[in-house]
Short mmCIF file of C-alpha atoms in Angstrom, two decimals:
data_model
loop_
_atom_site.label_atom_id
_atom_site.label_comp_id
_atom_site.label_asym_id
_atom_site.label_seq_id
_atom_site.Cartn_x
_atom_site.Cartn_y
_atom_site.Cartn_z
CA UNK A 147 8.96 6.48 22.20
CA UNK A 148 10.04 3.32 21.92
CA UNK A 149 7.70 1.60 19.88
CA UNK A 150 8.07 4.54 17.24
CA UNK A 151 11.72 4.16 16.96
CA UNK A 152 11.14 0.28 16.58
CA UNK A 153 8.76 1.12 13.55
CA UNK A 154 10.92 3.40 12.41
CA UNK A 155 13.56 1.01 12.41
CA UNK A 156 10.87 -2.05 10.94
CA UNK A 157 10.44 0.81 7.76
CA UNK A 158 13.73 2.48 7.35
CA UNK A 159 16.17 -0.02 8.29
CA UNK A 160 17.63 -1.19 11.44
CA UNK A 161 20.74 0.45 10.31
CA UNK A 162 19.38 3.63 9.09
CA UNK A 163 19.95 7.25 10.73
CA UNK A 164 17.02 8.14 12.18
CA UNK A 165 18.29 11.67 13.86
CA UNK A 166 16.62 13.66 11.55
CA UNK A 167 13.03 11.43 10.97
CA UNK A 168 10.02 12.99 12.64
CA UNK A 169 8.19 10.08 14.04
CA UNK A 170 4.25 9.59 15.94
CA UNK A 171 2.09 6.64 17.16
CA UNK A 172 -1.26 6.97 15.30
CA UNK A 173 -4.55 5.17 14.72
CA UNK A 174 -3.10 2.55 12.12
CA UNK A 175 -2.52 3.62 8.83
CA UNK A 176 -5.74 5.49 8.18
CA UNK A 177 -4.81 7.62 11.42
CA UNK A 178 -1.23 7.81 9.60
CA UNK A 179 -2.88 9.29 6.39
CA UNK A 180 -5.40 11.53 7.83
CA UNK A 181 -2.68 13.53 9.71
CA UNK A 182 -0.14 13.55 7.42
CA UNK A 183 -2.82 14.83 5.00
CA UNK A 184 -3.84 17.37 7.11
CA UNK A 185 0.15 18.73 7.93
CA UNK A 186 0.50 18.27 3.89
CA UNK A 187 -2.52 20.44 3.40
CA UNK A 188 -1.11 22.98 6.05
CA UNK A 189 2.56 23.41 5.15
CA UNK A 190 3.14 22.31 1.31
CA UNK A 191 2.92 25.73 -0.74
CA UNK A 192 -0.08 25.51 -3.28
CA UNK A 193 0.78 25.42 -6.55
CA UNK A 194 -0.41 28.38 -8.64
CA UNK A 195 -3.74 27.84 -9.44
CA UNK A 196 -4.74 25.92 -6.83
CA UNK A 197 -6.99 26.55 -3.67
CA UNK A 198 -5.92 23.53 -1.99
CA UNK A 199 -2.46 21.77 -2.36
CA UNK A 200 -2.57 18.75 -5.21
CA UNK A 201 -1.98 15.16 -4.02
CA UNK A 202 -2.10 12.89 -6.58
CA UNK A 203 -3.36 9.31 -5.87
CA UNK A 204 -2.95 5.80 -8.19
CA UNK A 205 -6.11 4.55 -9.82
CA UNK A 206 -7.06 2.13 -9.03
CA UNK A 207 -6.13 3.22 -4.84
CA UNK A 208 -7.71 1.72 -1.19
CA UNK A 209 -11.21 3.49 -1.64
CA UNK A 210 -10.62 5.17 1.97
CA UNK A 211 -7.38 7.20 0.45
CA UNK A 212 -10.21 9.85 -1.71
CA UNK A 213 -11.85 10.22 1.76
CA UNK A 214 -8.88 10.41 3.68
CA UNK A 215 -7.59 13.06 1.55
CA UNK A 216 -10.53 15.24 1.15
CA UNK A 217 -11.59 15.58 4.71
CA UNK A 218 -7.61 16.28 5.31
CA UNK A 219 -8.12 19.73 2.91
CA UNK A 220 -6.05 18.07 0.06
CA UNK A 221 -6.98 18.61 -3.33
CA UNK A 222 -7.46 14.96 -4.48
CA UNK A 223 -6.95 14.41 -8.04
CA UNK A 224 -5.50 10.47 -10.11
CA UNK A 225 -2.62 9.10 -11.61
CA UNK A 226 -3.05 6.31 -13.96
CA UNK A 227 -1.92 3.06 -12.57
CA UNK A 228 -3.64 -0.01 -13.72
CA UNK A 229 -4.35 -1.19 -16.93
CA UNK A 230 -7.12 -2.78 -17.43
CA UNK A 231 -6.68 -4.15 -20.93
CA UNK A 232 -3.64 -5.48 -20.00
CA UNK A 233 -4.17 -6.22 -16.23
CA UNK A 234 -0.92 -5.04 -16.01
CA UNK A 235 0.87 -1.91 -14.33
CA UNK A 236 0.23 1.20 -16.39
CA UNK A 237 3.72 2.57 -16.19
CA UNK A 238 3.95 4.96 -19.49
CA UNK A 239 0.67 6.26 -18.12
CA UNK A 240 2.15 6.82 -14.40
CA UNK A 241 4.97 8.63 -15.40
CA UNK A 242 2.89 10.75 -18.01
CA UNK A 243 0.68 12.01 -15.12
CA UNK A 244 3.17 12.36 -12.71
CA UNK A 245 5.22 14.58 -15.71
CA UNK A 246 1.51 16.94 -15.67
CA UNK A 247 1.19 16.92 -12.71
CA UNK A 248 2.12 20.96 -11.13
CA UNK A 249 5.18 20.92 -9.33
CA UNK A 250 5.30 20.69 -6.22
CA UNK A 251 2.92 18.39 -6.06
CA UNK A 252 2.19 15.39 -3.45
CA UNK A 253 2.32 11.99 -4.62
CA UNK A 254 1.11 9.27 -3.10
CA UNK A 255 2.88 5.97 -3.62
CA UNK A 256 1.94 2.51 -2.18
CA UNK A 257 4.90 1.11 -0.93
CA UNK A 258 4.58 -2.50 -1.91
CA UNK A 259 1.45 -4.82 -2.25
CA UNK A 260 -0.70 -1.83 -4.39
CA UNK A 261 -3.62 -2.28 -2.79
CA UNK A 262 -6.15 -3.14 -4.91
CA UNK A 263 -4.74 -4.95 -7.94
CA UNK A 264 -1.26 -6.31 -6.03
CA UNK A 265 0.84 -5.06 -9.11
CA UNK A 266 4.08 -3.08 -8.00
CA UNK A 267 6.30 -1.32 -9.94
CA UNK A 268 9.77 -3.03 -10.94
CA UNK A 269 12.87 -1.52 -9.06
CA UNK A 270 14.25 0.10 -12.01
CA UNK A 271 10.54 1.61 -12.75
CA UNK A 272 10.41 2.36 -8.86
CA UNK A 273 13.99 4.39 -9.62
CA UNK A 274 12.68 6.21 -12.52
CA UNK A 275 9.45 7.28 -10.61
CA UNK A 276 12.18 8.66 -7.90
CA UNK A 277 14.17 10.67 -10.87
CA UNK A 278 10.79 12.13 -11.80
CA UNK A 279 9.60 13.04 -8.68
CA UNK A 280 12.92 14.79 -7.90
CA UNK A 281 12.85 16.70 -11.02
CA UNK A 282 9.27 17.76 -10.70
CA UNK A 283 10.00 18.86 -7.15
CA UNK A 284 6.99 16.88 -5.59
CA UNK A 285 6.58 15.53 -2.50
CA UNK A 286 6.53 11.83 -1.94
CA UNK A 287 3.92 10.21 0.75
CA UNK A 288 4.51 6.67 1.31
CA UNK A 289 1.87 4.39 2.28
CA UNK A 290 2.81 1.27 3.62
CA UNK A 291 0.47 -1.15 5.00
CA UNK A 292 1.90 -4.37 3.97
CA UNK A 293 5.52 -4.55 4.76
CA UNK A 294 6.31 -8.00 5.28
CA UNK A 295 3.36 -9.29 4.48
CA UNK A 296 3.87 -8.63 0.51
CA UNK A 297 6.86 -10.88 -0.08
CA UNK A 298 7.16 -12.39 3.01
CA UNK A 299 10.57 -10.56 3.63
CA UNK A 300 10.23 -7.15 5.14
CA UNK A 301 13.22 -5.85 4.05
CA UNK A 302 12.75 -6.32 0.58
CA UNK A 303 8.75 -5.09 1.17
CA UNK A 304 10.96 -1.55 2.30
CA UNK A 305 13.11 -1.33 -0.58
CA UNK A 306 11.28 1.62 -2.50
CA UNK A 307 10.73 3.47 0.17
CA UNK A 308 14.82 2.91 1.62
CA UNK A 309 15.85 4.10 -2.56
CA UNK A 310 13.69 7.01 -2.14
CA UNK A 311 15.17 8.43 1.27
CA UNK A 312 18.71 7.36 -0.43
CA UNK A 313 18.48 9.75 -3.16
CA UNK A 314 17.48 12.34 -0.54
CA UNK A 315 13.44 12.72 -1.11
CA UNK A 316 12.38 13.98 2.33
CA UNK A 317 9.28 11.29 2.21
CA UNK A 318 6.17 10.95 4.56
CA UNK A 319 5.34 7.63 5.32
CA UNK A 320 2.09 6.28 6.67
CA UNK A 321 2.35 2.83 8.25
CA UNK A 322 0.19 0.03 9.59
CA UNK A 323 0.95 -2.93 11.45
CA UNK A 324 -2.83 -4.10 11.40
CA UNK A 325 -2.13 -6.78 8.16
CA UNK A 326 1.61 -7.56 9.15
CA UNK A 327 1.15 -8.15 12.67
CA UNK A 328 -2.37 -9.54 13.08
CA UNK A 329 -3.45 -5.79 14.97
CA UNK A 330 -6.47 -4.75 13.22
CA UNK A 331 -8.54 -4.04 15.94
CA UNK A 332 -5.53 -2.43 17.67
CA UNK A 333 -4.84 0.59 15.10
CA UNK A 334 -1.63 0.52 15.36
CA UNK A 335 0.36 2.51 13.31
CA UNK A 336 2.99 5.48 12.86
CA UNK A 337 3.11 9.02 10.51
CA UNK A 338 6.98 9.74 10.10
CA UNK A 339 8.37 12.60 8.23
CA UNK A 340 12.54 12.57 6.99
CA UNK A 341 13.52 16.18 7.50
CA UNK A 342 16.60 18.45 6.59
CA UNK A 343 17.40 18.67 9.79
CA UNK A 344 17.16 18.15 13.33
CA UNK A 345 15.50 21.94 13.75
CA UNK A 346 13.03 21.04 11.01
CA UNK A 347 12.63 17.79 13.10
CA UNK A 348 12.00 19.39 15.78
CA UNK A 349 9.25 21.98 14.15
CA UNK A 350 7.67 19.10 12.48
CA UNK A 351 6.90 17.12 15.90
CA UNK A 352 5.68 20.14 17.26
CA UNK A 353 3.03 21.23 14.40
CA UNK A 354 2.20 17.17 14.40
CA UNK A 355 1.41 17.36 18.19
CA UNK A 356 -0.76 20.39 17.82
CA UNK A 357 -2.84 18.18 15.13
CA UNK A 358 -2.83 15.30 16.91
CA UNK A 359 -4.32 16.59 20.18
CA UNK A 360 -7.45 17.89 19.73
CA UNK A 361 -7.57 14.94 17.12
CA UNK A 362 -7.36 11.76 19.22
CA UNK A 363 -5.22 13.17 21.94
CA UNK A 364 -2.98 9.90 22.90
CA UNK A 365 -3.08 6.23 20.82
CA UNK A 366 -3.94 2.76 22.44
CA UNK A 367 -1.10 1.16 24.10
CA UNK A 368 -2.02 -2.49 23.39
CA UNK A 369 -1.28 -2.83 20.22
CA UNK A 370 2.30 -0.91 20.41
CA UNK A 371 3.56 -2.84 23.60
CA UNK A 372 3.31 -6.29 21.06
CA UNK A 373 5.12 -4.54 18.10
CA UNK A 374 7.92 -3.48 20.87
CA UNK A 375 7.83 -6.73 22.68
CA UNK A 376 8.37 -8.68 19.40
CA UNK A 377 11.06 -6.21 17.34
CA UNK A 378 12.75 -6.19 21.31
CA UNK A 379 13.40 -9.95 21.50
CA UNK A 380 15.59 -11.28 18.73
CA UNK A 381 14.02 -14.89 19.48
CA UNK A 382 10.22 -13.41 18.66
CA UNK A 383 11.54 -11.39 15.76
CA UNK A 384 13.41 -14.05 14.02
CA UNK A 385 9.96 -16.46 14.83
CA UNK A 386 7.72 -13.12 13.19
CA UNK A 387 10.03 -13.07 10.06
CA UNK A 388 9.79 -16.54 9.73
CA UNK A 389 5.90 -16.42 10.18
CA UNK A 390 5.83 -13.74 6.94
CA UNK A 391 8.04 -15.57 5.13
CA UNK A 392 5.27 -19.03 5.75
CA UNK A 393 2.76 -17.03 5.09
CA UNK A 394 3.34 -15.03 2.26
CA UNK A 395 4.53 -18.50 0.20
CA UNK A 396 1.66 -19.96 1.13
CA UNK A 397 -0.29 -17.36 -0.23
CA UNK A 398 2.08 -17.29 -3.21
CA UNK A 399 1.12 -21.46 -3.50
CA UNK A 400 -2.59 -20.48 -4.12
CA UNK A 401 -1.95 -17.89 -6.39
CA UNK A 402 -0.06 -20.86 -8.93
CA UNK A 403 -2.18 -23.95 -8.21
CA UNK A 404 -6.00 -21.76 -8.50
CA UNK A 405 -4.08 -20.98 -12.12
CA UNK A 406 -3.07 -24.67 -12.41
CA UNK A 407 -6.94 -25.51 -12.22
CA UNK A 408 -8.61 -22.84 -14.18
CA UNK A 409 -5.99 -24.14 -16.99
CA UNK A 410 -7.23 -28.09 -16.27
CA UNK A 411 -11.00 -26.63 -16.05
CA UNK A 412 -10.43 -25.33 -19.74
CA UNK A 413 -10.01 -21.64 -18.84
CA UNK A 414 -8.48 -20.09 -22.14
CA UNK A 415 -7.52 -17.39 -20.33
CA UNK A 416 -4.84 -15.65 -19.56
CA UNK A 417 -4.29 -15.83 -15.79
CA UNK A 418 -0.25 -14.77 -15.60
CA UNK A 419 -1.35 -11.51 -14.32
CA UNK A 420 -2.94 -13.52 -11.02
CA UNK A 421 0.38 -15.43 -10.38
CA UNK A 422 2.56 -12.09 -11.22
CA UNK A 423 0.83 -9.97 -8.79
CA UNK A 424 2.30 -9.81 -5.09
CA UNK A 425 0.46 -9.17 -1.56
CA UNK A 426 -2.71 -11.09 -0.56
CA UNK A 427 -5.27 -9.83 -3.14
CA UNK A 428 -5.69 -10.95 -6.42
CA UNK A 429 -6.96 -8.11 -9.33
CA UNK A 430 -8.81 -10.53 -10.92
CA UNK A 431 -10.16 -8.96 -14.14
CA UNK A 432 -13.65 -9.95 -13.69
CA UNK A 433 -16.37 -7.54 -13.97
CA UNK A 434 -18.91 -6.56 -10.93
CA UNK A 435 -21.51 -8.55 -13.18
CA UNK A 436 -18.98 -11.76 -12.37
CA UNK A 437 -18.42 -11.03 -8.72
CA UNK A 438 -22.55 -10.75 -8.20
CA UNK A 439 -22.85 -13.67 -10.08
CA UNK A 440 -19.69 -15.59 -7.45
CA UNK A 441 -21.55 -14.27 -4.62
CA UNK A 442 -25.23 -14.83 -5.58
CA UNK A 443 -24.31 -18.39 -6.80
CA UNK A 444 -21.66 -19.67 -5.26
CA UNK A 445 -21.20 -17.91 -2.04
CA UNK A 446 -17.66 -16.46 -3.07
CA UNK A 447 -17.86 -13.02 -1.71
CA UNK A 448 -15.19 -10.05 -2.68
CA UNK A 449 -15.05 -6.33 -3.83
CA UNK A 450 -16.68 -5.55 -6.92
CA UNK A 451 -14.02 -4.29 -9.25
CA UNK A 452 -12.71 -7.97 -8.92
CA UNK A 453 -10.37 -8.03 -5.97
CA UNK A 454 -10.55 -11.43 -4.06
CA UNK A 455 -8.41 -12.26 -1.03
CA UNK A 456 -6.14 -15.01 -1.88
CA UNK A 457 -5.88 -15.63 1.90
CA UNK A 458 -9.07 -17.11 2.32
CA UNK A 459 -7.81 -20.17 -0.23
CA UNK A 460 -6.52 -23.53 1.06
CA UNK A 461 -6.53 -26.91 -0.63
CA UNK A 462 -10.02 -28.19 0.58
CA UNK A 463 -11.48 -25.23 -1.50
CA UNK A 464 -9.66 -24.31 -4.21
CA UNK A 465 -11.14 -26.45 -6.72
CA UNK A 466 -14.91 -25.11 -5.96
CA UNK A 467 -13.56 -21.90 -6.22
CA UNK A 468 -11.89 -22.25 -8.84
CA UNK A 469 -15.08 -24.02 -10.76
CA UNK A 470 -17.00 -21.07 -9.89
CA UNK A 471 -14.38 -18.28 -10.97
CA UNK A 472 -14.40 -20.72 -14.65
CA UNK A 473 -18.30 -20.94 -14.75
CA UNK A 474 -18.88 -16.84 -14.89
CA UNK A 475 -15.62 -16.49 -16.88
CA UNK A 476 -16.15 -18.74 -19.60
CA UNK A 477 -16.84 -17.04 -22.76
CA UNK A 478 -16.81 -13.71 -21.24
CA UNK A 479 -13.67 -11.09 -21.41
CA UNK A 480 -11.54 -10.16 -18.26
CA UNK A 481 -9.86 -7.36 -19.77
CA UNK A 482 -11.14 -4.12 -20.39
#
């Protein structure tokens, strides 16, 4: 109980009223999505039409969010996101799907650090997405898997999510603490739910117990006693915030200085989009024929729509890699 009103607290604000927020441990964020999914798929009234109830997803989205979603019950179906010509967010196309989309629908919305391409919305495009969403009646699911580890301040990293419960969407938020806090192999992570009231609160821990138990029963303990034990001690907490905040301009660093030396290489491309982006990915723009080639030749290894980890860069290698990135670029397009 503790550790979830510490995460609660981490997400919604140390300030914020938290009477009427629905809160469980789970198995990291996947465990986060999978049950929300499944209470989603239970409890939101289908729109008419529909066998299953709608949840719309950004594409490009973390590959294990279709997966997630189907095995949950949820009728998984896009939102345009990303542009690819522009390697830029593709906002008039966001809120054009989200206008088509039935209402009532679910909408799932990274909270900051989009994982893959790293491109978040602005905050006045983040409050227009909220006037939409209310209007439409849909339901908003938060995922949030890099908070603090985006910016490198966690309260900024929260600040869609805290406009969102300010203008009274009742959201459901996955989160993880497996980037932010180093817990990957912990799966650590909570599903809360902002209800109407603290009946409804009560009815939605009970029907999120009932899928929880013959799901995974009880979560790991190690994991959660380190989240409590930091967010407890205002010595570790200020030394964790100060961590993110190294961290995430260090990260930041590599973004500007691997476009500083694909400019000296002789790149003639436009890189902005690299140094724009946020988080510790970079949506590169190259194609899966340039990633093979940076793997096969080079032994660079990421995803193949282009995604690269910009945590894996330091000074002893960014020139090689950025030689390499210049070699199977040169000539060739990165935009669609």
């Amino acid at each position: 109980a503790a550790y979830v009103k510490l995460a609660l607290g981490f997400a919604y604000g140390a300030d914020a009223d938290l009477s009427n927020v629905a809160g469980v441990q789970s198995l990291s964020g996947t465990g986060a999505c999978r049950i929300g999914g499944h209470f989603l798929s239970k409890f939101v009234p289908k729109p008419e039409g529909f066998d299953k109830v709608p949840i719309y997803i950004p594409s490009p989205t973390w590959g294990n969010h279709i997966a997630i979603f189907n095995e949950a019950g949820m009728d998984v179906r896009r939102y345009r996101y990303y542009d690819s010509k522009t390697n830029r967010l593709d906002y008039d196309g966001l809120i054009e799907d989200l206008k088509d989309a039935p209402e009532g629908s679910v909408i799932l919305l990274h909270a900051c650090a989009h994982n893959p391409t790293g491109c978040d919305p602005t905050m006045d495009q983040w409050k227009a997405i909220s006037d939409l969403i209310k209007t439409k009646s849909h339901h908003v699911f938060f995922d949030s898997a890099y908070q603090g580890f985006a910016s490198g301040d966690a309260e900024a990293d929260a600040s869609a999510l805290r406009h969102f419960v300010s203008e009274g969407h009742q959201v459901v938020l996955a989160q993880s603490f497996a980037k932010n806090f180093g817990l990957y192999g912990e799966r650590t992570g909570t599903l809360s739910v902002v209800c109407g009231s603290a009946e409804e609160k009560s009815a939605v821990m009970s029907q999120l117990k009932l899928i929880i138990r013959p799901m995974y029963s009880s979560p790991p303990i190690h994991g959660s006693s380190i989240v409590r034990t930091v967010l407890t001690d205002e010595a570790l907490t200020t030394e964790y915030y100060d961590n993110c905040r190294e961290m995430a301009s260090r990260i930041q660093a590599m973004r500007v200085k691997l476009v500083e030396v694909l400019k000296e290489l002789g790149s003639t491309h436009d890189w902005s989009h690299v140094t724009e982006q946020i988080g510790m990915f970079a949506f590169t723009g190259m194609s899966s024929d340039m990633c093979d080639e940076l793997t096969s030749k080079y032994s660079i290894f990421l995803t193949k729509d282009g995604r690269i980890s910009l945590a894996g860069l330091n000074d002893g290698n960014i020139e090689y890699v950025a030689k390499a990135v210049h070699a199977v670029t040169d000539g060739k397009s990165i935009t669609a």
